[in-house]
mmCIF file of C-alpha atoms and ligand atoms in Angstrom:
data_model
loop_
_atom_site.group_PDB
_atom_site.id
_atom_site.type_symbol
_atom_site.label_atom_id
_atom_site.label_comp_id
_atom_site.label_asym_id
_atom_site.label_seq_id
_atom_site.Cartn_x
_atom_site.Cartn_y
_atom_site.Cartn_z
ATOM 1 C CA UNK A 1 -19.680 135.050 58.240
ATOM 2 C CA UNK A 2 -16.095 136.293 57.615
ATOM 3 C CA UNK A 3 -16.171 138.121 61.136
ATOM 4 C CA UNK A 4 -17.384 134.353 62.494
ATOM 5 C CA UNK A 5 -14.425 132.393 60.328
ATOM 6 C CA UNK A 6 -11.668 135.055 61.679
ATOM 7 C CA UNK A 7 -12.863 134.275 65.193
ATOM 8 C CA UNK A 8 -12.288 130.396 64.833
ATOM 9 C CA UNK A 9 -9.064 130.569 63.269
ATOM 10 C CA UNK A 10 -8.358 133.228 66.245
ATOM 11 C CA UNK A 11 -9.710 130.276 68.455
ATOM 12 C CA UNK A 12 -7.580 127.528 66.781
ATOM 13 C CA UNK A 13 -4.036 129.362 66.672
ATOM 14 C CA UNK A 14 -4.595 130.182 70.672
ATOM 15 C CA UNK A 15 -5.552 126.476 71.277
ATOM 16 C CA UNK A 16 -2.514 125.376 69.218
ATOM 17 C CA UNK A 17 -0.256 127.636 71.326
ATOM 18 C CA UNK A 18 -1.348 126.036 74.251
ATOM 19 C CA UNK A 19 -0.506 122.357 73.784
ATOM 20 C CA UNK A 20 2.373 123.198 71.997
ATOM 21 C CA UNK A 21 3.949 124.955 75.461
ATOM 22 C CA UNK A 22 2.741 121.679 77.962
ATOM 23 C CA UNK A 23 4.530 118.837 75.887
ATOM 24 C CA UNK A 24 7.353 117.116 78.154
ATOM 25 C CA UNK A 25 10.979 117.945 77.312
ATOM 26 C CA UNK A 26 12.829 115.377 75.221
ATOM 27 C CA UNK A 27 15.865 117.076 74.888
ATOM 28 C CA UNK A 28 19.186 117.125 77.157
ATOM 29 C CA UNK A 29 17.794 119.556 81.011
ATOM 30 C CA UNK A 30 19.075 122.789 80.582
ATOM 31 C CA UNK A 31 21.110 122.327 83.517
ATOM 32 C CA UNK A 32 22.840 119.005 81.912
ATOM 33 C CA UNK A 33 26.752 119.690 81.110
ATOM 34 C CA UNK A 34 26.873 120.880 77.151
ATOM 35 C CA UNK A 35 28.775 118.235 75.745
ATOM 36 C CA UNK A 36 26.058 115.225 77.357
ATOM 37 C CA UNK A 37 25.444 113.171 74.715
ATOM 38 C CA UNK A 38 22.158 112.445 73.730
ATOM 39 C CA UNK A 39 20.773 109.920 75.769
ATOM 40 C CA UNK A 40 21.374 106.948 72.756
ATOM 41 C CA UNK A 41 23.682 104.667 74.461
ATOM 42 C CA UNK A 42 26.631 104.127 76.992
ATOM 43 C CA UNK A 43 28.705 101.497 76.983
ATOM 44 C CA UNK A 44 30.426 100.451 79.932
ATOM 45 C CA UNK A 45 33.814 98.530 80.444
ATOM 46 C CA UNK A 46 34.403 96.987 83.757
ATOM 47 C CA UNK A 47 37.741 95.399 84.691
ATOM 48 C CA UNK A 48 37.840 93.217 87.893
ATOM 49 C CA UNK A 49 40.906 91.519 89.421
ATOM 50 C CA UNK A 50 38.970 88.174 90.952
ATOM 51 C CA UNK A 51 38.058 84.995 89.531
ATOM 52 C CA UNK A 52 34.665 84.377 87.495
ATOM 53 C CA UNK A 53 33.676 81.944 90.021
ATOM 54 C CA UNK A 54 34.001 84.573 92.976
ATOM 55 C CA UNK A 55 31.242 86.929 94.494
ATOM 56 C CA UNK A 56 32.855 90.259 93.058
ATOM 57 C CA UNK A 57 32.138 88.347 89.864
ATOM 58 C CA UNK A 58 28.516 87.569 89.974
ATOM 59 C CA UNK A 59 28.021 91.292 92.324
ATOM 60 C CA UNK A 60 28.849 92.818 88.049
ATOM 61 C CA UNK A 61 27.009 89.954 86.451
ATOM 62 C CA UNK A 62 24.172 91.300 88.503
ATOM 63 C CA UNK A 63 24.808 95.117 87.959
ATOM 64 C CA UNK A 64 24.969 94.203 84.157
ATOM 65 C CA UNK A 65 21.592 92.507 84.458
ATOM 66 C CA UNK A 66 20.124 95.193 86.025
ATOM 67 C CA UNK A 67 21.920 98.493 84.453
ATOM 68 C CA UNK A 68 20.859 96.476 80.933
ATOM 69 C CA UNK A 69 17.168 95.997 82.091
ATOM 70 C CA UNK A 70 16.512 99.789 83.649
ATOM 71 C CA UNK A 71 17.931 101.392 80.991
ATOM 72 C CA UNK A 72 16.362 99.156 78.352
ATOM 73 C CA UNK A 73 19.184 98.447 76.654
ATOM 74 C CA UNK A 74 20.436 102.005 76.039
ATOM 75 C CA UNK A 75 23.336 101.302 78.938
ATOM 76 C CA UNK A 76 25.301 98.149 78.313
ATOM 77 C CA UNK A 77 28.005 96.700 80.177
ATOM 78 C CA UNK A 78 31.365 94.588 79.635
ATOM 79 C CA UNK A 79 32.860 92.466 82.208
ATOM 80 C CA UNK A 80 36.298 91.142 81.986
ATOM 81 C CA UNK A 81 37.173 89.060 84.738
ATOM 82 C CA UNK A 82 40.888 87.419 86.043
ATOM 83 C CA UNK A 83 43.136 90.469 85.509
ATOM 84 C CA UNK A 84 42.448 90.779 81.924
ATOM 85 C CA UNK A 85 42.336 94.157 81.908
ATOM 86 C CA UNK A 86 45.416 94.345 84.675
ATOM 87 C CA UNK A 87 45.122 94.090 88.422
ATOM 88 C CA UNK A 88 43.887 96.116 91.542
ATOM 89 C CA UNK A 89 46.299 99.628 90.890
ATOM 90 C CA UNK A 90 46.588 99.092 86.649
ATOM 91 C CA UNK A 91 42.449 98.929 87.103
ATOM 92 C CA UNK A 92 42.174 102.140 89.369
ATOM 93 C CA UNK A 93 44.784 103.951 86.843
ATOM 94 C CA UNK A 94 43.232 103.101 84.262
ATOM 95 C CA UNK A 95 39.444 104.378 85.530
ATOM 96 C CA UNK A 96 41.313 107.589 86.487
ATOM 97 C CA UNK A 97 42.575 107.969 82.524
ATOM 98 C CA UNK A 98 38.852 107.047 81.244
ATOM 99 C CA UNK A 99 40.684 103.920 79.618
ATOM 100 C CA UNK A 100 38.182 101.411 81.508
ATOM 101 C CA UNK A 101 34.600 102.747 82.840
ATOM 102 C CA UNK A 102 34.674 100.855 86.246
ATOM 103 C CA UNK A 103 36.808 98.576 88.391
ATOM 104 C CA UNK A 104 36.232 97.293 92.222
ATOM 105 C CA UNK A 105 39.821 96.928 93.940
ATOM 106 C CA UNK A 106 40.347 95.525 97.755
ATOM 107 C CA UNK A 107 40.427 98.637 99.861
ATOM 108 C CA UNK A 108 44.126 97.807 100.854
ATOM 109 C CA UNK A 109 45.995 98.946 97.103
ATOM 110 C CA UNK A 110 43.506 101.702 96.827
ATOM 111 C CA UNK A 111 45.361 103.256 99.611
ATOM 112 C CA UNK A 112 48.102 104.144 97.857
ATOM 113 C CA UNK A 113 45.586 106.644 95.599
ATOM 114 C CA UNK A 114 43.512 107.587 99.000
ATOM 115 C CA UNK A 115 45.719 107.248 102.228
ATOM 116 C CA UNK A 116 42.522 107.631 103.886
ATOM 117 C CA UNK A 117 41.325 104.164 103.099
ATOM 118 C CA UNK A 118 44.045 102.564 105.612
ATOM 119 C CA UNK A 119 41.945 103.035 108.465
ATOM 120 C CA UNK A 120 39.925 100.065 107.390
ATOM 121 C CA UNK A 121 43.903 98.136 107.484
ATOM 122 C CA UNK A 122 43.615 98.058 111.388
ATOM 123 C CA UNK A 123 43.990 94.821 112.323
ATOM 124 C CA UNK A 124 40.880 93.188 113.951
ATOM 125 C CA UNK A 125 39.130 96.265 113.307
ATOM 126 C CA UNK A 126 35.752 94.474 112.715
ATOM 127 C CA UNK A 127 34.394 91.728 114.947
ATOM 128 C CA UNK A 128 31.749 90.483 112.712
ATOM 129 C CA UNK A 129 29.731 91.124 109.316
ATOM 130 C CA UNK A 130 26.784 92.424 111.062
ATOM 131 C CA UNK A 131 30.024 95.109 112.368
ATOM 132 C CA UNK A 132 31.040 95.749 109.206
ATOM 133 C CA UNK A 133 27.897 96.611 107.471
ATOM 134 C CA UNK A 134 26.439 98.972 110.411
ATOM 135 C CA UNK A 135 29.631 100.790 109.866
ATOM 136 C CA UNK A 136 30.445 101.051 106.112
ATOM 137 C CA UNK A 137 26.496 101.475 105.221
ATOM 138 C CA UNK A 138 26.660 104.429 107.746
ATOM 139 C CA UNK A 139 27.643 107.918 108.203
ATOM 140 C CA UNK A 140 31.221 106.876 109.307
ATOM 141 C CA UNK A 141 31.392 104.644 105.626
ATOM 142 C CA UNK A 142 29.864 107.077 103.228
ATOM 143 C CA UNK A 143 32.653 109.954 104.552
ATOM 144 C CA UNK A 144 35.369 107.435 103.610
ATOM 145 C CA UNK A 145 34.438 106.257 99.968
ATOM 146 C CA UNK A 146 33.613 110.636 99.986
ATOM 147 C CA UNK A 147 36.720 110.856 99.925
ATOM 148 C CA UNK A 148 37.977 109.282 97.016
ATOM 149 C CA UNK A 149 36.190 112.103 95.054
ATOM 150 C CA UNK A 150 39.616 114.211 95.693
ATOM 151 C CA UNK A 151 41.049 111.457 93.536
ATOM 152 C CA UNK A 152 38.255 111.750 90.348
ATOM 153 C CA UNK A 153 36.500 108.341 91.813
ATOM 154 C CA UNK A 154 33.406 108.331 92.689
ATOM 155 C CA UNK A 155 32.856 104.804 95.161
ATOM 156 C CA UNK A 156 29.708 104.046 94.981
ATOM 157 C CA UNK A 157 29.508 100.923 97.825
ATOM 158 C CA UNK A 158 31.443 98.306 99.751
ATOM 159 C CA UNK A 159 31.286 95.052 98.860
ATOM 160 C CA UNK A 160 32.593 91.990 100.263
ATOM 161 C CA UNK A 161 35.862 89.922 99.813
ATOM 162 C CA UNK A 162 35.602 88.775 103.503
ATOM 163 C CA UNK A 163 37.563 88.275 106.592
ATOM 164 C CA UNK A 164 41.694 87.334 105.835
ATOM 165 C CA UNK A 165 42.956 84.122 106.897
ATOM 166 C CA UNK A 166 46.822 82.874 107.032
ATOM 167 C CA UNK A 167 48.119 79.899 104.881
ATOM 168 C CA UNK A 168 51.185 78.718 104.463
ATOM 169 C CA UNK A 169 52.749 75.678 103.321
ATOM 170 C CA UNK A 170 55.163 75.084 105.931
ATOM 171 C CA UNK A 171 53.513 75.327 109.580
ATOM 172 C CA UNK A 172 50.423 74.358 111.706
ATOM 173 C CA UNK A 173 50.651 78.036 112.609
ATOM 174 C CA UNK A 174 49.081 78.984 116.269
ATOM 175 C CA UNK A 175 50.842 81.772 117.380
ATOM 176 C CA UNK A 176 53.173 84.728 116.044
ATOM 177 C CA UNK A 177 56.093 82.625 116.472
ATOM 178 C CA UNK A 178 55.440 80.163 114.113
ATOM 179 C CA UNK A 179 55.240 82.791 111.671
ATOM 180 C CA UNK A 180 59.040 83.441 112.438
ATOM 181 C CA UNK A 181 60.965 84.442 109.396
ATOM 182 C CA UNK A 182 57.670 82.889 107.063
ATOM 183 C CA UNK A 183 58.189 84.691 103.635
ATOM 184 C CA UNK A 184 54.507 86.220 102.909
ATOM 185 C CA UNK A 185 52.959 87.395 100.477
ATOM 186 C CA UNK A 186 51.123 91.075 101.465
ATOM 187 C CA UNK A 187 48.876 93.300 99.360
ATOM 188 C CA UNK A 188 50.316 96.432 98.019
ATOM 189 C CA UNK A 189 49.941 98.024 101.520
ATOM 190 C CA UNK A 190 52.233 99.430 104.292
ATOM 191 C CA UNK A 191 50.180 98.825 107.135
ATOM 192 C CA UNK A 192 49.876 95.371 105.921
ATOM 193 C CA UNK A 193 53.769 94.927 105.663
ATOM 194 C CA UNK A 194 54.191 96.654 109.039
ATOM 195 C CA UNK A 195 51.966 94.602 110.527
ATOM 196 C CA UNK A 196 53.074 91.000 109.333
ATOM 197 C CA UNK A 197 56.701 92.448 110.311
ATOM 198 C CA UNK A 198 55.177 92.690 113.462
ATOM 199 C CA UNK A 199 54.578 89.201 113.899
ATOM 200 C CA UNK A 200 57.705 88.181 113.110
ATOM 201 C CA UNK A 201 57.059 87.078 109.356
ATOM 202 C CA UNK A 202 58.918 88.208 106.281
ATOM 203 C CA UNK A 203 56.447 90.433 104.026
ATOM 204 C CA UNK A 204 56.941 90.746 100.684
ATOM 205 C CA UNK A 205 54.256 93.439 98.386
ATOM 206 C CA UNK A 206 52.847 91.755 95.400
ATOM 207 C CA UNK A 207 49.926 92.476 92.875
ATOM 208 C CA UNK A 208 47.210 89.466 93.281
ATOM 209 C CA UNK A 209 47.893 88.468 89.654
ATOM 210 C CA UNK A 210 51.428 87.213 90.334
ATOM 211 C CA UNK A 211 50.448 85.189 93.920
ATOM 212 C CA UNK A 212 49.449 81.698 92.514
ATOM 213 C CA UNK A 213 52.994 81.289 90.621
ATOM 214 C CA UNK A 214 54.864 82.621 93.771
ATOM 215 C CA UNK A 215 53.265 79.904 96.206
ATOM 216 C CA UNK A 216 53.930 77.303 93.614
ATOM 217 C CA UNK A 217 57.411 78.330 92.394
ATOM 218 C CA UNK A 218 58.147 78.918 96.679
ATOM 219 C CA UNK A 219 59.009 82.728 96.360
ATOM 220 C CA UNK A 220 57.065 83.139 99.054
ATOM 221 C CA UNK A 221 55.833 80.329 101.423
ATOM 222 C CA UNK A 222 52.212 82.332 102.907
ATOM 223 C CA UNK A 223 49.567 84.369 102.079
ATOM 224 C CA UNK A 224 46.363 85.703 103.548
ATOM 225 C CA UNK A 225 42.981 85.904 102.033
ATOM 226 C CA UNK A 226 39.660 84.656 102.528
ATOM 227 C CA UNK A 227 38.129 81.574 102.237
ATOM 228 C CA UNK A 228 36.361 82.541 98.935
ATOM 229 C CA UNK A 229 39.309 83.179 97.236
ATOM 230 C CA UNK A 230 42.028 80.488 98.857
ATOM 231 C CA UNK A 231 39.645 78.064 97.247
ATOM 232 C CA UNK A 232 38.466 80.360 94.000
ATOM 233 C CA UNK A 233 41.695 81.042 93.083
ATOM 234 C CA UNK A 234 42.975 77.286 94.019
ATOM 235 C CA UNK A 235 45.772 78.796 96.719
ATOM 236 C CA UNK A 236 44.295 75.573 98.975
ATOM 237 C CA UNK A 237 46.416 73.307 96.127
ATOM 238 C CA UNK A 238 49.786 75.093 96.896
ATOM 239 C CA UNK A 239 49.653 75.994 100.550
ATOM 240 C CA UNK A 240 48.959 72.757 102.783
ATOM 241 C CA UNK A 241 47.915 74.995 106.223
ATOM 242 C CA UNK A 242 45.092 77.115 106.855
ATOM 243 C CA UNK A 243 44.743 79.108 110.555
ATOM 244 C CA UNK A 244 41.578 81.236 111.297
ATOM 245 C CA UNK A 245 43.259 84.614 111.818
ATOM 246 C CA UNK A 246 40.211 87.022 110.396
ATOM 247 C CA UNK A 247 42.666 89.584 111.208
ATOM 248 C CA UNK A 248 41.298 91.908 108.696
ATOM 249 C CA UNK A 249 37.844 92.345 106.921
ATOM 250 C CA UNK A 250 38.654 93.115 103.257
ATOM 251 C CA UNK A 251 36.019 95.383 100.705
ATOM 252 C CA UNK A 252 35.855 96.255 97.483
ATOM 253 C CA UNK A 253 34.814 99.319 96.201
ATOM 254 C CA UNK A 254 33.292 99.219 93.056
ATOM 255 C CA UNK A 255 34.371 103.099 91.779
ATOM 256 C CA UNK A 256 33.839 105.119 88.368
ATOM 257 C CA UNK A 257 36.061 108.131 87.169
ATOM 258 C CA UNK A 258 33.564 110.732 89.057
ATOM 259 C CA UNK A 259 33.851 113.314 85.985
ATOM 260 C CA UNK A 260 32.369 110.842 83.679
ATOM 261 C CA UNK A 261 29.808 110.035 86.239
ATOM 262 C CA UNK A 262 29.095 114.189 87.066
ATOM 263 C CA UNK A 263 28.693 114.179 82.805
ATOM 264 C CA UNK A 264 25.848 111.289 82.992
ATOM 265 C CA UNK A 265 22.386 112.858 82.893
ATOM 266 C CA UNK A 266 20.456 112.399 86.536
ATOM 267 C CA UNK A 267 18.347 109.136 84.467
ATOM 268 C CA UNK A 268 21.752 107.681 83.941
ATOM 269 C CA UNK A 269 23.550 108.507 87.467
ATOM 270 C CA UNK A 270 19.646 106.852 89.127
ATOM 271 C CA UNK A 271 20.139 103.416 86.890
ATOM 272 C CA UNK A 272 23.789 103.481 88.097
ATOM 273 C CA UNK A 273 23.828 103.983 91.510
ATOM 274 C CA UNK A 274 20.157 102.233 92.117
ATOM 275 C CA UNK A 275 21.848 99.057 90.217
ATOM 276 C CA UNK A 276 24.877 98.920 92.138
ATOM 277 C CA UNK A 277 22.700 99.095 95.457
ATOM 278 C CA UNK A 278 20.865 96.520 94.467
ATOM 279 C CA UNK A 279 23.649 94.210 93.354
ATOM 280 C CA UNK A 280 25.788 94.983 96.693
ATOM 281 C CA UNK A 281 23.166 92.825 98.662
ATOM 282 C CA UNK A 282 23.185 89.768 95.854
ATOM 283 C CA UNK A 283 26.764 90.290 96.168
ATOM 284 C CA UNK A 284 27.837 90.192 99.905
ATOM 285 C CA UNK A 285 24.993 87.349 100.196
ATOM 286 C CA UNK A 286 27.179 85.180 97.615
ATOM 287 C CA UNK A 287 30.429 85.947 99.807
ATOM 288 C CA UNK A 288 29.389 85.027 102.983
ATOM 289 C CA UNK A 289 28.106 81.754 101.633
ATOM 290 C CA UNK A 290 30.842 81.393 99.139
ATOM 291 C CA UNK A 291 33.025 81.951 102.901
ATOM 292 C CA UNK A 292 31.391 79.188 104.578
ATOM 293 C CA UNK A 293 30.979 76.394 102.126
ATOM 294 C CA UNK A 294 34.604 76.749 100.880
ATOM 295 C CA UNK A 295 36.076 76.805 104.131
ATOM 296 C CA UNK A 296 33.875 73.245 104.600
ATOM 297 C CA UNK A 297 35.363 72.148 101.276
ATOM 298 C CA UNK A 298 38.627 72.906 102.261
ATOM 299 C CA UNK A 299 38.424 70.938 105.435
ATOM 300 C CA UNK A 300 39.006 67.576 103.021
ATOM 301 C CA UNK A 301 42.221 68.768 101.492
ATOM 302 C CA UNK A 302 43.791 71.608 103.962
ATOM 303 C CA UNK A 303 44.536 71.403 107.722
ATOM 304 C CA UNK A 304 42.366 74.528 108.989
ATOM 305 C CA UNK A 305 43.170 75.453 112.111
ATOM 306 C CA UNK A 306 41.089 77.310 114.749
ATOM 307 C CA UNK A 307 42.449 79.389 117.085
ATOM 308 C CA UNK A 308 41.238 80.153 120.834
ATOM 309 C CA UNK A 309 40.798 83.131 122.225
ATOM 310 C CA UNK A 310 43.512 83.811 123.396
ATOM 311 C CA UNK A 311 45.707 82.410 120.753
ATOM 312 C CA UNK A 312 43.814 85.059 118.815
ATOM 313 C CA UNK A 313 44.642 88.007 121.205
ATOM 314 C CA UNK A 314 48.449 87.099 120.726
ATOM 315 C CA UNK A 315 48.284 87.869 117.087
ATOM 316 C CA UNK A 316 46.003 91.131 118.179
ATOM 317 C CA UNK A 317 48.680 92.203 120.730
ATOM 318 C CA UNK A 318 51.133 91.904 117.903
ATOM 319 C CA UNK A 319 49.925 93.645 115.454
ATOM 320 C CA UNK A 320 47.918 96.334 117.435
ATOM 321 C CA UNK A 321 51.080 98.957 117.600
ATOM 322 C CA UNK A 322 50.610 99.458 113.581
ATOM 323 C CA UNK A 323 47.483 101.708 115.008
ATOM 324 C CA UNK A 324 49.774 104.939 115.260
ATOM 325 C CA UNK A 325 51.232 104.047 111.937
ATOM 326 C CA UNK A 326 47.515 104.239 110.463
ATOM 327 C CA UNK A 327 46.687 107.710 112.466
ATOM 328 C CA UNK A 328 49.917 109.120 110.354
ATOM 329 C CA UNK A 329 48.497 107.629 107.238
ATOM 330 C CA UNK A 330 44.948 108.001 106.948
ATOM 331 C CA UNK A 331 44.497 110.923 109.551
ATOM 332 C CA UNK A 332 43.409 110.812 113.547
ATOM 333 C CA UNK A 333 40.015 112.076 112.710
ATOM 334 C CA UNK A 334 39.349 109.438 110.097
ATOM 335 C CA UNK A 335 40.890 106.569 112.789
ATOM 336 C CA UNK A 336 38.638 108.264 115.338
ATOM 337 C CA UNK A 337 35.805 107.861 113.676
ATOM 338 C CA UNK A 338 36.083 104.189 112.655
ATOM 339 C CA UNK A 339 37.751 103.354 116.157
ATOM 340 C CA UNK A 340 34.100 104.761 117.714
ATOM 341 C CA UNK A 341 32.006 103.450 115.742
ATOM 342 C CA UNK A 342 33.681 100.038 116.056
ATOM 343 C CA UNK A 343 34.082 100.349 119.486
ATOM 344 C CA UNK A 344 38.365 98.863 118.976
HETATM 345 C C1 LIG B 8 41.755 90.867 93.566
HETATM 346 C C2 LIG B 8 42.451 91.289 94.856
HETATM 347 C C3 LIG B 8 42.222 90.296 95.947
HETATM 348 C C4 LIG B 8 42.894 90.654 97.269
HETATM 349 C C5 LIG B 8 44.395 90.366 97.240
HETATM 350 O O1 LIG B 8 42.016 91.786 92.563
HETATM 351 O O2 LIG B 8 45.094 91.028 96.472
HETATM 352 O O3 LIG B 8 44.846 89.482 98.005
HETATM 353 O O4 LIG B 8 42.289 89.936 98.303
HETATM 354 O O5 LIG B 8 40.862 90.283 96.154
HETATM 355 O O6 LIG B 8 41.925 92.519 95.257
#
């Protein structure tokens, strides 16, 4: 009997052993940096430079959604909208200190942190969306926004602001010389000044934030932007003239500081990066038809003008020489690429 209890407690201790040794971790991989915090939760503070009405807007309204829903609940996210939390460079500063958790600036101020990024500040690069996202989804896009890791960002996707058009509030402008001696407003980017100096006009660098006040108060007399944000941002009330240039296709990049993102466990880094896939399509979907209805809008208080072919070229012929400028700046084999792939 004793011999026959010994045996099943023998029996029991083995079994016990057993399913204690298959259970599924619950604790931090052993691979995961130290200091990861338990998975609880992870708040995260995103700072955008565009109106609340605008696509960029709703493209985080929909990562929130989404981030919030895979992670259930443990990942939340804060948008503040309209410069609150400063504009396009402040933002990208400020994700490089670990201040704000993620930002999405136009390509053209990132520049100054990743030189790289003025290829896409060619002029007339792109001929069409369909362009655009063949490139930037590819190869040729994912070794640009690579690059930014040299700079702690991680870029995680492009997504739209849209093709630039001219305004002003003085001209019916057709060709490069009625641009002559125009005062206008540029994004913080060198190309961009070259290239309007190229034309003739006056640039002048200016954070986004400041632009409204400057067309009303007449510091400057033009600016260039899409349709989504000449009527977002209410630029159609203070400049009178609109001409189809679509001299340059502007994208975001929505970016984190990289070494927070490397510290995220892989469950984290999935929700983050699936979300932000998901909400790029939402997101360019809202700015192309964002594009076209508020250029039709406009059409009843602005004088849009379309431009021929030809008067097109002219501005193309103008600014074209701003290519070898570019090569110095973001590298020949980084030009190379984009001018193959785009066919330019
Ligand atoms: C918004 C800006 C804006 C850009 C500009 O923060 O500065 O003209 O088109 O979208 O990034």
């Amino acid at each position: 009997m004793k011999r026959k209890i010994a045996l099943f407690l023998v029996i029991a201790l083995c079994f016990s052993l057993f399913v204690g040794c298959s259970k599924p971790q619950t604790e931090a991989p052993k691979d995961a940096p130290k200091d990861t915090p338990k998975e609880e939760t992870l708040s995260i503070k995103v700072g955008h430079g565009a109106a609340d009405t605008t696509a960029m807007h709703q493209g985080w309204l929909k990562f929130k959604e989404l981030v919030e829903k895979k992670s259930d609940g443990k990942i939340t996210v804060d948008i503040f909208p309209n410069q609150q939390l400063g504009g396009d460079r402040e933002l990208v500063e400020a994700v490089q200190l670990g201040n704000v958790t993620m930002t999405s600036p136009s390509t053209a101020p990132l520049a100054a942190f990743d030189p790289s990024f003025f290829v896409l500040d060619i002029p007339f690069l792109f001929n069409n969306r369909e362009m655009v996202y063949s490139v930037l989804d590819g190869e040729v896009g994912q070794s640009l926004l690579d690059t930014l890791k040299e700079n702690n960002i991680k870029g995680f996707a492009f997504w739209e602001n849209g093709f630039r058009n001219y305004t002003n509030s003085k001209v019916a402008a057709r060709k490069p010389e009625d641009l002559a001696g125009i005062k206008i407003r540029t994004m913080e980017n060198e190309i961009h000044m070259a290239a309007w100096k190229l034309v003739g006009a006056n640039p002048t660098p200016m954070a986004f934030g400041e632009l409204y006040t400057a067309l009303q108060q007449k510091t400057v007399d033009a600016q260039e932007n899409p349709f989504e944000l000449i009527y977002a941002t209410k630029f159609n009330e203070v400049q009178k003239y609109i001409t189809k240039t679509q001299h340059i296709y502007s994208a975001y990049i929505p970016l984190m500081n990289n070494e927070f993102y490397n510290k995220l466990s892989p469950e984290y880094q999935k929700i983050i990066t699936d979300s932000i896939k998901e909400a790029t399509a939402e997101q360019r979907n809202i700015a192309a038809k964002n594009d076209k209805d508020f250029e039709e809008k406009m059409k009843a208080t602005n004088e849009i003008i379309t431009l021929t072919k030809e008067e097109l070229q002219a501005f193309r012929d103008k600014m074209s020489p701003v290519l070898d400028l570019v090569k110095t700046k973001a590298g020949e084999e980084m030009v190379d690429k984009f001018v193959k792939a785009t066919g330019y």
